[in-house]
Coordinates of C-alpha atoms in Angstrom, one line a residue:
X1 CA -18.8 59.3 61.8
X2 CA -20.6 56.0 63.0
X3 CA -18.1 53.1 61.5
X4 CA -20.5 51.0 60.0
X5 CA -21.5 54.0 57.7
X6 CA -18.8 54.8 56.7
X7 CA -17.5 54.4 53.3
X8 CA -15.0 51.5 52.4
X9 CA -11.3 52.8 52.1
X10 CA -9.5 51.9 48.6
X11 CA -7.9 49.1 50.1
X12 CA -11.2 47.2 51.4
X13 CA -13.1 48.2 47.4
X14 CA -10.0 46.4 46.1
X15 CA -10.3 43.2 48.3
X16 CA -14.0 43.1 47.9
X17 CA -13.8 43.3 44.4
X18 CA -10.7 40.7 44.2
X19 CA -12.7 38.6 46.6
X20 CA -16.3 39.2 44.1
X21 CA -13.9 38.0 40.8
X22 CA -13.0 35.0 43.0
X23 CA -16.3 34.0 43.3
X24 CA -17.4 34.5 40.0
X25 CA -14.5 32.1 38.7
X26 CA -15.6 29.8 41.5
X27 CA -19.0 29.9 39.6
X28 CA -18.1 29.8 36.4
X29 CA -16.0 26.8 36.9
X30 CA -18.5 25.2 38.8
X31 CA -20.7 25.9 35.4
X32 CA -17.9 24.9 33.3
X33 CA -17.5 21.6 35.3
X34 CA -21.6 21.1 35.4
X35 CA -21.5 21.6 31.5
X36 CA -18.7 19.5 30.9
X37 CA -20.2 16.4 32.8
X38 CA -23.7 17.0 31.2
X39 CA -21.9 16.8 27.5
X40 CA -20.0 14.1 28.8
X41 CA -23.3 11.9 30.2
X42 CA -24.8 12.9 26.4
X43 CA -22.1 11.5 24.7
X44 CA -21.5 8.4 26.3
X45 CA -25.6 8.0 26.2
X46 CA -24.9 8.8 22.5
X47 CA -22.0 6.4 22.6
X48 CA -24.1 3.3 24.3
X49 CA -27.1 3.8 22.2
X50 CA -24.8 3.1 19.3
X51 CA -22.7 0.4 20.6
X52 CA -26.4 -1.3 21.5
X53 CA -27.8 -0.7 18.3
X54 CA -25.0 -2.1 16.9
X55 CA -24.7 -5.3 19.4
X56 CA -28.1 -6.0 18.6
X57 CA -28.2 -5.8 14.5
X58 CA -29.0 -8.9 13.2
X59 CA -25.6 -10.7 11.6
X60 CA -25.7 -10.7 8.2
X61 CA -26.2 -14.2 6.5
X62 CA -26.2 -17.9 8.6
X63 CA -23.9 -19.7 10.2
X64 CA -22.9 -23.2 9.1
X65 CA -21.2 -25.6 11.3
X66 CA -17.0 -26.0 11.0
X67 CA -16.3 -29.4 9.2
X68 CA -12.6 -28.7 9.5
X69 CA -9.5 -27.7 7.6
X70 CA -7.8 -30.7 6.3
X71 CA -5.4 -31.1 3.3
X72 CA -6.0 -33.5 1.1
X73 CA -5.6 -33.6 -2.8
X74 CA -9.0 -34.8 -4.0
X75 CA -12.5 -34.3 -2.9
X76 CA -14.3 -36.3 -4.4
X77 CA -17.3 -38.3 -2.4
X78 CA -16.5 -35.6 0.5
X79 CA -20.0 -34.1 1.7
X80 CA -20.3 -30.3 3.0
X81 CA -23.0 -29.3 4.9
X82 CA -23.9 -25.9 2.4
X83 CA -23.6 -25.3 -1.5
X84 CA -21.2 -23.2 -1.8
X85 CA -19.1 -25.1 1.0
X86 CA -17.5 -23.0 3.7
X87 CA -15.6 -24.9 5.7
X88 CA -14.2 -28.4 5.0
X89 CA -11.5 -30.4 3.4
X90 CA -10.0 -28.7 0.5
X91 CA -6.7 -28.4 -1.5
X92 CA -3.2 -27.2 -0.6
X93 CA -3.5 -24.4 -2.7
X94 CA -6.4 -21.5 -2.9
X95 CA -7.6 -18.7 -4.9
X96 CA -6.3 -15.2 -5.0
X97 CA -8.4 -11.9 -5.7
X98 CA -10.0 -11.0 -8.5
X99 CA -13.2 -12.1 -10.9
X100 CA -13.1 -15.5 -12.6
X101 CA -14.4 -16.3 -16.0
X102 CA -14.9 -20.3 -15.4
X103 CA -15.7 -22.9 -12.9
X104 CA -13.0 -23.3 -9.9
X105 CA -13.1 -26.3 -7.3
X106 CA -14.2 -25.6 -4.5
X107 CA -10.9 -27.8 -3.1
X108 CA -9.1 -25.0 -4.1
X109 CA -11.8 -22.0 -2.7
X110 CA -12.7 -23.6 0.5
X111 CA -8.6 -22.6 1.4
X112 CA -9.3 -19.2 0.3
X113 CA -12.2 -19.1 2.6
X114 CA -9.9 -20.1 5.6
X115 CA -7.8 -17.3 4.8
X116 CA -10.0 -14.7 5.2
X117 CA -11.5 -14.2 1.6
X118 CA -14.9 -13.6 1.3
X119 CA -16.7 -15.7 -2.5
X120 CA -19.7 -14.4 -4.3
X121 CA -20.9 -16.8 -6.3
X122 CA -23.0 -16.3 -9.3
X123 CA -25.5 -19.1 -11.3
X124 CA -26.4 -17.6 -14.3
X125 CA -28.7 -20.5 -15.3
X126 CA -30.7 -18.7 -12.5
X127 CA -31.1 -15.7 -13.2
X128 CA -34.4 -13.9 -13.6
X129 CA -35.1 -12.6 -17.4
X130 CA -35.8 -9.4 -15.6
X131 CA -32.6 -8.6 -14.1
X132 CA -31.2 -5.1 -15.1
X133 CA -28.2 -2.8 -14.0
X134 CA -30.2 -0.8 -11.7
X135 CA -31.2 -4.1 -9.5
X136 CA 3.0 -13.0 -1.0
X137 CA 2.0 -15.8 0.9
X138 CA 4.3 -19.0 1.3
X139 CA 3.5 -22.7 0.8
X140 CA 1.9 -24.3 4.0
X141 CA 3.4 -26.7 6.3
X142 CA 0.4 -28.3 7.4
X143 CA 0.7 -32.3 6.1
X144 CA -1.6 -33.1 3.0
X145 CA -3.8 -36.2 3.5
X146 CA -2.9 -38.9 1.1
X147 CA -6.1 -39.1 -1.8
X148 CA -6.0 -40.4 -5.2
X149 CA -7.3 -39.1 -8.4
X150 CA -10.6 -40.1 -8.6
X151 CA -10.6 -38.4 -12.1
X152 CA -13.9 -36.6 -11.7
X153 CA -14.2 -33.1 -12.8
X154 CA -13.4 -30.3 -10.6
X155 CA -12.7 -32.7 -7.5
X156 CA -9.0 -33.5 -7.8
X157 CA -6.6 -30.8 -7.3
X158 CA -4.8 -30.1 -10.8
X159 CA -1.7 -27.1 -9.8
X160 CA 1.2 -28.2 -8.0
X161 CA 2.0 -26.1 -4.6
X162 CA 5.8 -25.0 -4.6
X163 CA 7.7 -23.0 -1.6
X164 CA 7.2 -20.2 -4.4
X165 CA 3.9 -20.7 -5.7
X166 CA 0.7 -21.6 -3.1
X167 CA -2.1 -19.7 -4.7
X168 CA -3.3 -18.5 -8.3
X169 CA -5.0 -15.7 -9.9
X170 CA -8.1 -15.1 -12.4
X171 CA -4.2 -14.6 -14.9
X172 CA -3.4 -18.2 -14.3
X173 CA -6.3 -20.0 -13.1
X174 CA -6.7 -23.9 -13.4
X175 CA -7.8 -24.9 -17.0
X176 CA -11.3 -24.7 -17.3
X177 CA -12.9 -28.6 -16.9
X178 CA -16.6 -28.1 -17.5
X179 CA -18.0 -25.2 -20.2
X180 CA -20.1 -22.5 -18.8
X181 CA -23.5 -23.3 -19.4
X182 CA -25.1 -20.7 -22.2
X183 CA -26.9 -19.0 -20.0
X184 CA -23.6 -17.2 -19.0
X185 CA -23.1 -15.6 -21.8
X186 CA -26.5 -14.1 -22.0
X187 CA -26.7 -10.0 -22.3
X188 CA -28.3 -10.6 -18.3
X189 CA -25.4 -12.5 -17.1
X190 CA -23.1 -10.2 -19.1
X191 CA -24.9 -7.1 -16.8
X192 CA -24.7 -9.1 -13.3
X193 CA -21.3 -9.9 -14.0
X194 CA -20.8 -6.3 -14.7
X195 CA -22.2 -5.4 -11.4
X196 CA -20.1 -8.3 -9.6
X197 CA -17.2 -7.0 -10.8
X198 CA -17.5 -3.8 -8.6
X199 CA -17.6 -5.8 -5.6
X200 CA -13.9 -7.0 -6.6
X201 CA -12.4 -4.1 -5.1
X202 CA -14.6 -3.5 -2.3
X203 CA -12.5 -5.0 0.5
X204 CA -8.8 -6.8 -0.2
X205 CA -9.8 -10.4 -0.5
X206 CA -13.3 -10.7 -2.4
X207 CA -13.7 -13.2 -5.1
X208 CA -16.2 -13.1 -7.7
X209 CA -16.4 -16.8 -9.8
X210 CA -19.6 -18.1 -11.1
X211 CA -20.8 -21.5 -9.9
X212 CA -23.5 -24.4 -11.4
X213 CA -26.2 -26.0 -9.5
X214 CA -26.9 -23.3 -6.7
X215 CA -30.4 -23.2 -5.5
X216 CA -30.6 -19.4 -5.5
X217 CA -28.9 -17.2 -8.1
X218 CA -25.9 -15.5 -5.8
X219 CA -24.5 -17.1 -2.8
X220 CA -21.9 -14.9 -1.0
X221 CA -20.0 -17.1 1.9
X222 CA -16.8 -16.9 4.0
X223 CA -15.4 -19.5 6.7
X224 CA -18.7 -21.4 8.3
X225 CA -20.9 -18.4 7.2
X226 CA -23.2 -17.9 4.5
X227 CA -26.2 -15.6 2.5
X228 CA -28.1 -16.7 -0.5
X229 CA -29.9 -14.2 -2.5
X230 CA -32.8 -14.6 -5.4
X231 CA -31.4 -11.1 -6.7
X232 CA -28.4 -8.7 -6.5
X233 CA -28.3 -6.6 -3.9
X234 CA -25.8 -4.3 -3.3
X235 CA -26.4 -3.4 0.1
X236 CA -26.5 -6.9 1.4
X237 CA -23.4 -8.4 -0.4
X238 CA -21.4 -5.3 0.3
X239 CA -22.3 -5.4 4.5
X240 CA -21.4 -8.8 4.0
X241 CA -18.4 -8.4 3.1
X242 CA -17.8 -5.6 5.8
X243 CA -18.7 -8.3 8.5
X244 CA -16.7 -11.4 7.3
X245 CA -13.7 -10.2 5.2
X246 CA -9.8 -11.4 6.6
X247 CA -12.1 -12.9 9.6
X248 CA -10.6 -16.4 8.2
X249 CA -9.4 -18.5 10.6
X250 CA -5.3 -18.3 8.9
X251 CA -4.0 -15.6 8.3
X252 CA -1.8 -14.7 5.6
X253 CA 0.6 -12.6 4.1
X254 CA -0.3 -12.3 0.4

């Protein structure tokens, strides 16, 4: 029989087949390996575009320009570049969490800014007739500048910093100085406080306290940045906060 037609012996079917599955893995890994890659180049496509998108989102609110972190005890005649202030000299002490019923100094919020809170502020004298629902820390060891009582309202610091006590609470807040307007209590206010409130336990450090001669009806700041809105919106205030909250320059254990 001529040898080249022959038929192959059991040895050479089982080497041609062993050597045919070898070369099918080979393939299929080199299709595995050409799959892998092409999910890989999606994903990091996938992974850019967002990264991109996200470099190239407009920060939320403006920046305002640092006017430092001095101590001092009274800030009276002191001029700050934005209304609400958020940066600037201001009090040993600051305010915790939480929603506040009267007017605070903003001696005593301007050091809650530096450590990382973020303050919505609220003017209820305002606010549009139309507004509805559906729209542990320690005491610091940084010298206090020497200031006197100048004895006007909400500009000299009135709590006494201790190595137990540095900050207060909406529990045992300063004694109110100046009355609410009566705006504030109407049924309006009563609902955009309502919706405020919410925003308390958004993030850890958010304080809600309402605030006199604003030139827009909220004001939502934190250190040297701020946004000033004609109405509530949710949306904005609460990507805010997302952006600036504990981005103080001190941080704190509280």
């Amino acid at each position: 029989m001529d040898e080249d037609n022959r038929p192959p012996t059991r040895r050479e079917r089982r080497a041609q087949a062993k050597g045919e599955k070898k070369e099918g893995e080979r393939k299929s890994g080199v299709l595995k390996k050409l799959l892998f890659a092409a999910i890989g180049l999606v994903s990091l496509g996938v992974v850019g575009y967002w990264l991109y998108g996200q470099a190239s989102k407009p920060v939320a609110g403006e920046a305002v320009a640092n006017q430092g972190r001095d101590h001092v005890t009274d800030i009276f005649g002191i001029e700050y570049n934005s209304n609400p202030p958020t940066s600037g000299k201001h009090f040993p002490m600051w305010a915790k969490k939480g929603m506040y019923d009267r007017l605070i100094s903003d001696g005593y919020l301007i050091h809650s800014l530096e450590h990382g809170y973020v303050i919505v502020s609220y003017d209820c004298s305002n606010l549009a007739t139309s507004y509805s629902l559906l729209a542990t820390a320690l005491a610091h060891d940084e010298p206090t500048q020497q200031s006197t009582d100048s004895g006007q309202l909400l500009m000299h610091m009135k709590l006494t910093p201790s190595t137990t006590m540095s900050a207060f609470s909406p529990e045992n807040a300063p004694e109110v100085e100046i009355p609410l307007p009566e705006e504030f209590n109407s049924d309006a206010c009563k609902n955009l406080q309502n919706d405020l409130e919410k925003l308390v336990n958004y993030r850890e450090r958010v304080i809600v306290v309402p605030k006199i001669n604003m030139e827009t009806q909220l004001a939502i700041t934190a250190w040297r940045r701020i946004l000033k809105l004609d109405n509530f919106d949710q949306g904005k205030l609460e990507e805010f906060i997302s952006a600036f909250h504990n981005k103080g320059p001190e941080r704190t254990i509280e």
